[in-house]
Amino acid sequence: GPQSPPPRDRTRSARSHRRESTWAAGEGTPRSPPRPTARRAKTTGPDAQSIDPEEHRSEAAKHGIPPDYSLKNWDPKERPIILLGSVFDANSLGEWIFNWTKFHHGRFHTATDVAGKLWELLILLSGKLKRAREFYGLITRDENQEIVNDFIDNGERLWQKLKTLLSTCEKFMWNGAKSCEKGIQMGRKSGAEFVDAMFNAEKEWENTEKLMRGVRTWCERFDINCEEILRRPDA
């Protein structure tokens, strides 16, 4: 399954790790991403010591996850996201993408900033959807139920777009794994191919940008239309 990037050689400067922009050579294009200014999400992955392995597997089985899939990156309290043979949640997937982007392009590359923003958006989408589902049954007014239900449906469509994007980037990941001299191996080449596909204008950047824009808009509208309903579902 997918691996985390190896640790950097700290004796090398950050500047030496910077590479050419993945989405365009030379001048920027309308599809080039802006530099986000928001703070990146903090790591809050599952605590391996606090999760019972049998319970972990039991929860995975409820979601139809094969028994040989890796669960180390998945918090069983969160919705699973499958990437090749590993299971992630929104937070750990965002962190994985961010770490590989930073490893491939360097800390100060624009793609790394965008990956950090994607990480935040995945956490927001997952958290708001989870909260809406938990409180939906407590909402007493029909019109409020309809509002929240519409947002759940739209959020699920965004979730499916995320899965489609991941599936497409997986194909590039496999190309990287197959190009290894020692046979098919998931490692540096496969991780680099995945994030390059996600943020490359000639590959999947347009779909990545649409997904991020859609999630951002959905979250803003969710706060305006649903937050008060969920705070006072019996009003």
C-alpha positions as a LaTeX table, in Angstrom:
\begin{tabular}{lrrr}
\hline
Residue & $x$ (\AA) & $y$ (\AA) & $z$ (\AA) \\
\hline
Gly1 & 0.00 & 0.00 & 0.00 \\
Pro2 & 0.92 & 3.69 & 0.01 \\
Gln3 & 3.92 & 4.60 & 2.12 \\
Ser4 & 4.82 & 7.80 & 3.91 \\
Pro5 & 7.74 & 9.75 & 2.44 \\
Pro6 & 11.18 & 9.02 & 3.90 \\
Pro7 & 12.70 & 11.64 & 6.25 \\
Arg8 & 14.59 & 14.46 & 4.59 \\
Asp9 & 18.33 & 14.86 & 4.72 \\
Arg10 & 18.54 & 17.77 & 7.16 \\
Thr11 & 22.03 & 18.69 & 5.94 \\
Arg12 & 20.59 & 19.92 & 2.66 \\
Ser13 & 18.95 & 23.31 & 2.40 \\
Ala14 & 15.27 & 23.68 & 1.70 \\
Arg15 & 16.11 & 25.61 & $-1.46$ \\
Ser16 & 17.88 & 22.57 & $-2.91$ \\
His17 & 14.62 & 20.63 & $-2.76$ \\
Arg18 & 12.58 & 23.11 & $-4.78$ \\
Arg19 & 11.58 & 21.90 & $-8.22$ \\
Glu20 & 9.91 & 23.33 & $-11.25$ \\
Ser21 & 6.20 & 24.09 & $-10.96$ \\
Thr22 & 4.10 & 21.03 & $-11.72$ \\
Trp23 & 1.16 & 22.83 & $-13.27$ \\
Ala24 & 2.82 & 25.13 & $-15.74$ \\
Ala25 & 6.25 & 26.02 & $-17.05$ \\
Gly26 & 7.13 & 29.69 & $-17.29$ \\
Glu27 & 4.37 & 32.22 & $-16.68$ \\
Gly28 & 1.26 & 31.37 & $-14.69$ \\
Thr29 & $-2.01$ & 30.37 & $-16.33$ \\
Pro30 & $-5.64$ & 30.87 & $-15.24$ \\
Arg31 & $-5.52$ & 27.32 & $-13.85$ \\
Ser32 & $-2.54$ & 28.02 & $-11.62$ \\
Pro33 & $-3.51$ & 27.90 & $-7.93$ \\
Pro34 & $-3.38$ & 30.97 & $-5.69$ \\
Arg35 & $-1.17$ & 30.93 & $-2.63$ \\
Pro36 & $-3.44$ & 30.20 & 0.34 \\
Thr37 & $-2.75$ & 32.16 & 3.51 \\
Ala38 & $-4.74$ & 30.09 & 6.01 \\
Arg39 & $-2.90$ & 28.00 & 8.60 \\
Arg40 & $-2.49$ & 24.34 & 7.85 \\
Ala41 & $-4.28$ & 21.63 & 9.76 \\
Lys42 & $-2.59$ & 19.99 & 12.73 \\
Thr43 & $-1.86$ & 16.30 & 12.89 \\
Thr44 & $-4.43$ & 14.43 & 14.98 \\
Gly45 & $-4.15$ & 10.89 & 13.58 \\
Pro46 & $-5.33$ & 7.78 & 15.39 \\
Asp47 & $-3.46$ & 6.84 & 18.54 \\
Ala48 & $-2.30$ & 3.27 & 17.96 \\
Gln49 & $-2.03$ & 2.61 & 21.71 \\
Ser50 & $-5.66$ & 3.57 & 22.37 \\
Ile51 & $-7.19$ & 1.42 & 19.60 \\
Asp52 & $-7.86$ & $-2.25$ & 20.21 \\
Pro53 & $-6.68$ & $-4.19$ & 17.10 \\
Glu54 & $-9.66$ & $-6.56$ & 17.15 \\
Glu55 & $-12.10$ & $-3.67$ & 17.50 \\
His56 & $-10.26$ & $-1.87$ & 14.72 \\
Arg57 & $-10.68$ & $-4.85$ & 12.40 \\
Ser58 & $-14.29$ & $-5.26$ & 13.46 \\
Glu59 & $-15.06$ & $-1.67$ & 12.50 \\
Ala60 & $-13.26$ & $-2.16$ & 9.19 \\
Ala61 & $-15.36$ & $-5.24$ & 8.44 \\
Lys62 & $-18.53$ & $-3.20$ & 8.97 \\
His63 & $-17.38$ & $-0.94$ & 6.12 \\
Gly64 & $-16.56$ & $-3.89$ & 3.87 \\
Ile65 & $-12.80$ & $-3.34$ & 4.11 \\
Pro66 & $-10.78$ & $-6.48$ & 3.27 \\
Pro67 & $-8.89$ & $-8.00$ & 6.23 \\
Asp68 & $-5.47$ & $-7.58$ & 4.58 \\
Tyr69 & $-5.77$ & $-3.79$ & 4.19 \\
Ser70 & $-3.57$ & $-1.60$ & 6.37 \\
Leu71 & $-5.49$ & 0.30 & 9.06 \\
Lys72 & $-2.63$ & 2.19 & 10.71 \\
Asn73 & $-3.68$ & 5.51 & 9.12 \\
Trp74 & $-7.38$ & 5.19 & 9.90 \\
Asp75 & $-9.21$ & 6.43 & 12.97 \\
Pro76 & $-12.15$ & 3.98 & 13.28 \\
Lys77 & $-14.35$ & 6.80 & 14.60 \\
Glu78 & $-14.04$ & 8.52 & 11.23 \\
Arg79 & $-15.26$ & 7.69 & 7.75 \\
Pro80 & $-12.78$ & 5.47 & 5.87 \\
Ile81 & $-11.11$ & 6.43 & 2.61 \\
Ile82 & $-9.35$ & 3.64 & 0.72 \\
Leu83 & $-6.20$ & 4.33 & $-1.26$ \\
Leu84 & $-4.79$ & 1.18 & $-2.86$ \\
Gly85 & $-4.27$ & $-1.23$ & 0.07 \\
Ser86 & $-4.44$ & 1.30 & 2.89 \\
Val87 & $-7.31$ & 2.92 & 4.75 \\
Phe88 & $-7.25$ & 6.61 & 5.67 \\
Asp89 & $-9.61$ & 9.12 & 7.23 \\
Ala90 & $-9.96$ & 12.70 & 6.00 \\
Asn91 & $-7.26$ & 14.00 & 8.34 \\
Ser92 & $-4.67$ & 11.29 & 7.73 \\
Leu93 & $-5.25$ & 11.39 & 3.94 \\
Gly94 & $-4.75$ & 15.15 & 3.90 \\
Glu95 & $-1.60$ & 14.76 & 5.95 \\
Trp96 & $-0.31$ & 12.01 & 3.65 \\
Ile97 & $-0.87$ & 14.14 & 0.54 \\
Phe98 & 0.71 & 17.17 & 2.21 \\
Asn99 & 3.80 & 15.24 & 3.35 \\
Trp100 & 4.39 & 13.72 & $-0.07$ \\
Thr101 & 3.93 & 17.10 & $-1.77$ \\
Lys102 & 6.41 & 18.69 & 0.63 \\
Phe103 & 8.86 & 15.84 & 0.04 \\
His104 & 8.49 & 16.01 & $-3.75$ \\
His105 & 8.48 & 19.79 & $-4.22$ \\
Gly106 & 9.94 & 21.27 & $-1.05$ \\
Arg107 & 8.45 & 23.15 & 1.87 \\
Phe108 & 8.24 & 26.52 & 0.09 \\
His109 & 6.72 & 25.40 & $-3.21$ \\
Thr110 & 3.24 & 26.66 & $-4.06$ \\
Ala111 & 2.00 & 23.08 & $-4.49$ \\
Thr112 & 2.87 & 22.39 & $-0.85$ \\
Asp113 & 0.80 & 25.39 & 0.26 \\
Val114 & $-2.13$ & 24.15 & $-1.81$ \\
Ala115 & $-1.78$ & 20.63 & $-0.37$ \\
Gly116 & $-1.97$ & 22.14 & 3.11 \\
Lys117 & $-5.18$ & 23.93 & 2.20 \\
Leu118 & $-6.61$ & 20.73 & 0.71 \\
Trp119 & $-5.84$ & 19.01 & 4.03 \\
Glu120 & $-7.87$ & 21.63 & 5.90 \\
Leu121 & $-10.79$ & 21.37 & 3.47 \\
Leu122 & $-10.95$ & 17.57 & 3.77 \\
Ile123 & $-11.17$ & 17.85 & 7.55 \\
Leu124 & $-13.92$ & 20.48 & 7.29 \\
Leu125 & $-15.97$ & 18.48 & 4.79 \\
Ser126 & $-15.75$ & 15.29 & 6.81 \\
Gly127 & $-16.45$ & 16.98 & 10.14 \\
Lys128 & $-19.46$ & 18.97 & 8.96 \\
Leu129 & $-20.99$ & 15.97 & 7.20 \\
Lys130 & $-20.53$ & 13.85 & 10.31 \\
Arg131 & $-22.10$ & 16.50 & 12.53 \\
Ala132 & $-25.05$ & 17.00 & 10.18 \\
Arg133 & $-25.80$ & 13.28 & 10.18 \\
Glu134 & $-25.51$ & 13.00 & 13.97 \\
Phe135 & $-27.99$ & 15.81 & 14.64 \\
Tyr136 & $-30.33$ & 15.29 & 11.69 \\
Gly137 & $-32.66$ & 13.01 & 13.63 \\
Leu138 & $-33.06$ & 15.63 & 16.38 \\
Ile139 & $-34.31$ & 18.38 & 14.06 \\
Thr140 & $-38.00$ & 18.97 & 14.69 \\
Arg141 & $-39.05$ & 21.36 & 11.91 \\
Asp142 & $-39.59$ & 19.84 & 8.48 \\
Glu143 & $-38.18$ & 22.84 & 6.62 \\
Asn144 & $-34.97$ & 22.70 & 8.68 \\
Gln145 & $-34.65$ & 18.97 & 8.02 \\
Glu146 & $-34.97$ & 19.64 & 4.31 \\
Ile147 & $-32.23$ & 22.30 & 4.43 \\
Val148 & $-29.78$ & 20.04 & 6.27 \\
Asn149 & $-30.66$ & 17.05 & 4.09 \\
Asp150 & $-29.88$ & 19.07 & 0.94 \\
Phe151 & $-26.48$ & 19.94 & 2.35 \\
Ile152 & $-25.81$ & 16.31 & 3.24 \\
Asp153 & $-26.65$ & 15.26 & $-0.33$ \\
Asn154 & $-24.40$ & 17.94 & $-1.81$ \\
Gly155 & $-21.62$ & 17.06 & 0.60 \\
Glu156 & $-21.88$ & 13.40 & $-0.41$ \\
Arg157 & $-21.50$ & 14.40 & $-4.06$ \\
Leu158 & $-18.29$ & 16.22 & $-3.16$ \\
Trp159 & $-17.12$ & 13.13 & $-1.29$ \\
Gln160 & $-17.69$ & 11.04 & $-4.41$ \\
Lys161 & $-15.72$ & 13.54 & $-6.48$ \\
Leu162 & $-12.87$ & 13.14 & $-4.01$ \\
Lys163 & $-12.96$ & 9.35 & $-4.42$ \\
Thr164 & $-12.98$ & 9.71 & $-8.20$ \\
Leu165 & $-9.97$ & 12.05 & $-8.07$ \\
Leu166 & $-8.07$ & 9.64 & $-5.81$ \\
Ser167 & $-8.87$ & 6.73 & $-8.11$ \\
Thr168 & $-7.51$ & 8.63 & $-11.11$ \\
Cys169 & $-4.33$ & 9.65 & $-9.29$ \\
Glu170 & $-3.85$ & 6.03 & $-8.20$ \\
Lys171 & $-3.25$ & 5.11 & $-11.84$ \\
Phe172 & $-0.31$ & 7.51 & $-12.01$ \\
Met173 & 0.88 & 6.09 & $-8.69$ \\
Trp174 & 0.93 & 2.60 & $-10.18$ \\
Asn175 & 2.98 & 3.89 & $-13.11$ \\
Gly176 & 5.57 & 5.14 & $-10.65$ \\
Ala177 & 5.56 & 1.84 & $-8.76$ \\
Lys178 & 5.98 & $-0.18$ & $-11.97$ \\
Ser179 & 8.93 & 1.95 & $-13.12$ \\
Cys180 & 11.13 & 0.80 & $-10.23$ \\
Glu181 & 14.18 & $-1.22$ & $-11.23$ \\
Lys182 & 13.45 & $-3.90$ & $-8.59$ \\
Gly183 & 9.92 & $-4.51$ & $-9.84$ \\
Ile184 & 6.64 & $-3.07$ & $-8.60$ \\
Gln185 & 7.34 & $-1.09$ & $-5.43$ \\
Met186 & 5.42 & 1.62 & $-3.62$ \\
Gly187 & 7.90 & 4.25 & $-2.58$ \\
Arg188 & 9.42 & 7.53 & $-3.68$ \\
Lys189 & 8.44 & 7.28 & $-7.34$ \\
Ser190 & 4.86 & 6.22 & $-6.66$ \\
Gly191 & 4.26 & 8.91 & $-4.03$ \\
Ala192 & 5.78 & 11.57 & $-6.26$ \\
Glu193 & 3.65 & 10.46 & $-9.22$ \\
Phe194 & 0.50 & 10.67 & $-7.11$ \\
Val195 & 0.95 & 14.26 & $-5.93$ \\
Asp196 & 2.35 & 15.35 & $-9.30$ \\
Ala197 & $-0.83$ & 14.08 & $-10.94$ \\
Met198 & $-3.02$ & 15.84 & $-8.39$ \\
Phe199 & $-1.38$ & 19.26 & $-8.88$ \\
Asn200 & $-0.30$ & 19.11 & $-12.53$ \\
Ala201 & $-2.33$ & 21.16 & $-15.03$ \\
Glu202 & $-1.67$ & 18.55 & $-17.73$ \\
Lys203 & $-3.08$ & 15.84 & $-15.48$ \\
Glu204 & $-5.64$ & 16.29 & $-12.68$ \\
Trp205 & $-5.07$ & 19.81 & $-11.31$ \\
Glu206 & $-8.24$ & 21.14 & $-12.92$ \\
Asn207 & $-10.33$ & 18.50 & $-11.10$ \\
Thr208 & $-8.42$ & 19.09 & $-7.87$ \\
Glu209 & $-9.07$ & 22.82 & $-8.10$ \\
Lys210 & $-12.79$ & 22.27 & $-8.81$ \\
Leu211 & $-13.06$ & 19.95 & $-5.82$ \\
Met212 & $-11.35$ & 22.42 & $-3.50$ \\
Arg213 & $-13.48$ & 25.30 & $-4.73$ \\
Gly214 & $-16.62$ & 23.21 & $-4.32$ \\
Val215 & $-15.74$ & 22.12 & $-0.79$ \\
Arg216 & $-14.84$ & 25.66 & 0.23 \\
Thr217 & $-18.15$ & 27.04 & $-1.07$ \\
Trp218 & $-20.11$ & 24.19 & 0.52 \\
Cys219 & $-18.48$ & 24.80 & 3.91 \\
Glu220 & $-19.18$ & 28.55 & 3.79 \\
Arg221 & $-22.83$ & 27.98 & 2.90 \\
Phe222 & $-23.13$ & 25.21 & 5.51 \\
Asp223 & $-21.99$ & 27.62 & 8.25 \\
Ile224 & $-24.56$ & 30.20 & 7.16 \\
Asn225 & $-27.53$ & 27.87 & 6.67 \\
Cys226 & $-27.01$ & 24.90 & 8.97 \\
Glu227 & $-24.98$ & 25.89 & 12.02 \\
Glu228 & $-27.86$ & 27.55 & 13.88 \\
Ile229 & $-30.17$ & 24.64 & 13.05 \\
Leu230 & $-27.68$ & 22.12 & 14.42 \\
Arg231 & $-27.05$ & 24.18 & 17.55 \\
Arg232 & $-30.78$ & 24.31 & 18.27 \\
Pro233 & $-32.31$ & 21.31 & 16.45 \\
Asp234 & $-35.51$ & 21.44 & 18.54 \\
Ala235 & $-36.17$ & 25.14 & 17.89 \\
\hline
\end{tabular}
